[in-house]
Amino acid sequence: MSGVTGNQDVDIDLGQLVRAVWAFRLKVLAVTLIGAGVAFAGAKMISPKYRAETRLLIEQRAPAFANTQSNDGNGGPLLDELNIASQVQLLQSADIIKQVINSEKLYELPEFDDAVNGSALSDILVALHLKKNPLENLPEERVIDAFIERLQVYQVPGSRVIGITFTSKDSKIAARIPNAMANVYLATQSGAKLDTNSEATRWLEPEIENLRQKVNDAEQKVAEYRAKHGLLPTNGGSNFPQQQLNDISVELTRVRGEKANAEARAQSVRNALASGEASDTLPDIMSSQSMQRLKATESGLQSQISDLSTSLLNNHPKLKSLRAQLADIKAQIRQETQKILASVESEAKVAGLRAAELERQSGTLRANSAQAGEDEVGLNALQREANAQRQLLETYLARYREAASRADSNSSPADARIVSRAIEPVDPFFPKVVPIVAVAAVATLIMSAIVIMLVELFSGRALRPVDGNVEPASPIEEKTQAAVPKAKRDIKPSMLSAPVEEEPGPQAPPPLQDENEFSISSVADYLTSSRATLAVAISPTGDDGSAATVSLARALADVGQRMVLVDMTGSGYPTKLMGDDPNAPGVTDLLCGAAAFGETIHGDRYSDAHLIPQGISDIRQAMRGADRLSLLLDALASAYDLVIVECGAADVAGVSRLTRSKDVEIILSMPVVIEEDFVFAMTEFERAGYQRVVLMSGDETIAQDLPRRAA
């Protein structure tokens, strides 16, 4: 039997739990060994299963003779996550599974049709309609279902590799099936490519013939249009009128240059003749052979005259003869110069006539070229149509040749390859004897210890009282028990807020309590241990009770509690005790909207506690917004460890307007206990649904204006 009475608070004795387990250590060890043995025997009785795996790499593959430069980058499948997931689903399709089943003749193996042999457990489940009768399905469906249960296809994370694993009782089958599935998959993919190429060639053949006819018709229209409008092609790519106009423009420019050159030469000859200057430097004169002979003769005569002038007189007949010859030669030179001038002038006139003729022809050709340009618009449209048809035909021909070249099965490899083939496994995949035995032993050990601990807890041997001894009841408790009716005597006079409920039958004598059980420090300890967040203090006797509440707030602040006291009294006595400014904004100002939330919180002048004073606004106007007090208190409760609302001599109706929940601490602050007032208050709060009511009394000195340590 435990030493714990029914009215005491208890705790779990962990040491007793450990000692109880240690006392039964031999039994625990025996049970653990039995569990491990059963697990070992069960693992040995289970038929071993083997697992093998084949891995495929999904990648774009082309024939060895294919021109990689001509391949269209968009022609192959996108190797993204969706494509890999699609290939995983394709490997699990019924078509591939049926091909593997038929090729490997799995329908002949009993492993893939357990329904034929059956089992006692399966028959019982079928008889109880807890399981569908497998014989109702067709044999092919049963084999497929058994195959799917043993098959696993998955994508290796972070790669384009697909794993195919298969589990079987036969190690050879476990290795053969994944390889067979990979081969069937590759053959299916390659066959799909062959079908695509065959369909492409069948579709392209009539299309190519149709396009050839369209190309011939388009080119015939181009030729007819050219002949009709005289748009003969030239080497430069332009039409014939444009080519003629270009040639005449070039010739006209050249002729105009020759004319200007001839006129300049003629003008230079005229200038030389008019000024009497020597014409030996003129190119046209010097280039004349007659002029060159005359100049040579003139030079010879002048040389002879010079030679004879040294030995003969000026009137010598020979000198006269030579001078006459020289004058004749000069006359011939002038005549020859006039001829050259006339020739140059004639050349300039001819050039001018040619230029005029070329200008006339140029005007005519301009008109013809403009007309040809208009006609060429239609020709260009016909040529574009012909070129488009020709390009489409060439594209179809290239694709047809490519598709025809891949008609062989070896020319269209699948977009995947086997990177790891399954090999026959040596060790079974299941069961793993050592892990199973280890897990079973640990589980049995833990369960045995838990059972022993539960037995100790329910027997009470592992429970111990919180308080070591029982103390006599205080005089205040005896007075309270005498004042409270029998139906209310289960209310503990301690600060613990036991629910006030009526219990039938005789009551056990209440435990004796310390005479300071209702003191301020005891109530402070209770509020700290219960972790209450909101307490409503009622002072039926007036300001002396409010002063006790102030002392309670300061006591809580001294032990490190973050707490705030809200002054909801009519007299504002807590504000006078704690606040420095009697006109500081408070609750009434907050409810009237005259102050912000942060402006209403003030510090206690004698402790670390905070205070929300009564305020200076009109109380009647403030009470119109009393329904918002619950929101205010919720906000304060989230910021402080404890919120105490001092309501003065308030009744139950006034307290009910403060909180929406009845699960709050109600403190009856009565420094001097008056039985009638106490019993009345307890009864009223109980009827209103407040179950956690605490009496705060005692003989402690209530400090009003004393320093903090004295308070």
mmCIF file of N, CA, C and O in Angstrom, residues 304-305 308 312 315-323:
data_model
loop_
_atom_site.group_PDB
_atom_site.id
_atom_site.type_symbol
_atom_site.label_atom_id
_atom_site.label_comp_id
_atom_site.label_asym_id
_atom_site.label_seq_id
_atom_site.Cartn_x
_atom_site.Cartn_y
_atom_site.Cartn_z
ATOM 1 N N GLN A 304 71.402 74.731 -140.368
ATOM 2 C CA GLN A 304 72.262 75.063 -141.509
ATOM 3 C C GLN A 304 72.466 76.574 -141.608
ATOM 4 O O GLN A 304 73.576 77.066 -141.899
ATOM 5 N N ILE A 305 71.372 77.335 -141.429
ATOM 6 C CA ILE A 305 71.498 78.802 -141.521
ATOM 7 C C ILE A 305 72.465 79.299 -140.461
ATOM 8 O O ILE A 305 73.288 80.199 -140.696
ATOM 9 N N LEU A 308 76.055 78.491 -141.713
ATOM 10 C CA LEU A 308 76.544 79.275 -142.841
ATOM 11 C C LEU A 308 76.644 80.739 -142.502
ATOM 12 O O LEU A 308 77.398 81.497 -143.157
ATOM 13 N N LEU A 312 79.315 83.085 -144.380
ATOM 14 C CA LEU A 312 78.759 83.781 -145.529
ATOM 15 C C LEU A 312 78.054 85.027 -145.063
ATOM 16 O O LEU A 312 77.628 85.127 -143.902
ATOM 17 N N ASN A 315 73.373 88.263 -147.613
ATOM 18 C CA ASN A 315 72.754 88.294 -148.936
ATOM 19 C C ASN A 315 73.272 87.195 -149.832
ATOM 20 O O ASN A 315 73.034 87.221 -151.074
ATOM 21 N N HIS A 316 73.983 86.293 -149.257
ATOM 22 C CA HIS A 316 74.510 85.189 -150.058
ATOM 23 C C HIS A 316 73.329 84.359 -150.541
ATOM 24 O O HIS A 316 72.363 84.127 -149.816
ATOM 25 N N PRO A 317 73.367 83.985 -151.833
ATOM 26 C CA PRO A 317 72.233 83.239 -152.396
ATOM 27 C C PRO A 317 71.886 81.978 -151.623
ATOM 28 O O PRO A 317 70.733 81.613 -151.507
ATOM 29 N N LYS A 318 72.903 81.315 -151.137
ATOM 30 C CA LYS A 318 72.614 80.062 -150.415
ATOM 31 C C LYS A 318 71.836 80.325 -149.136
ATOM 32 O O LYS A 318 70.895 79.589 -148.788
ATOM 33 N N LEU A 319 72.233 81.441 -148.437
ATOM 34 C CA LEU A 319 71.491 81.761 -147.216
ATOM 35 C C LEU A 319 70.079 82.174 -147.545
ATOM 36 O O LEU A 319 69.124 81.852 -146.815
ATOM 37 N N LYS A 320 69.906 82.922 -148.613
ATOM 38 C CA LYS A 320 68.559 83.324 -149.011
ATOM 39 C C LYS A 320 67.702 82.102 -149.323
ATOM 40 O O LYS A 320 66.524 82.040 -148.981
ATOM 41 N N SER A 321 68.324 81.147 -149.981
ATOM 42 C CA SER A 321 67.554 79.932 -150.329
ATOM 43 C C SER A 321 67.108 79.191 -149.068
ATOM 44 O O SER A 321 65.959 78.736 -148.954
ATOM 45 N N LEU A 322 68.056 79.101 -148.115
ATOM 46 C CA LEU A 322 67.702 78.373 -146.879
ATOM 47 C C LEU A 322 66.623 79.117 -146.097
ATOM 48 O O LEU A 322 65.717 78.507 -145.513
ATOM 49 N N ARG A 323 66.731 80.475 -146.115
ATOM 50 C CA ARG A 323 65.713 81.223 -145.388
ATOM 51 C C ARG A 323 64.361 81.084 -146.053
ATOM 52 O O ARG A 323 63.319 81.017 -145.367
#
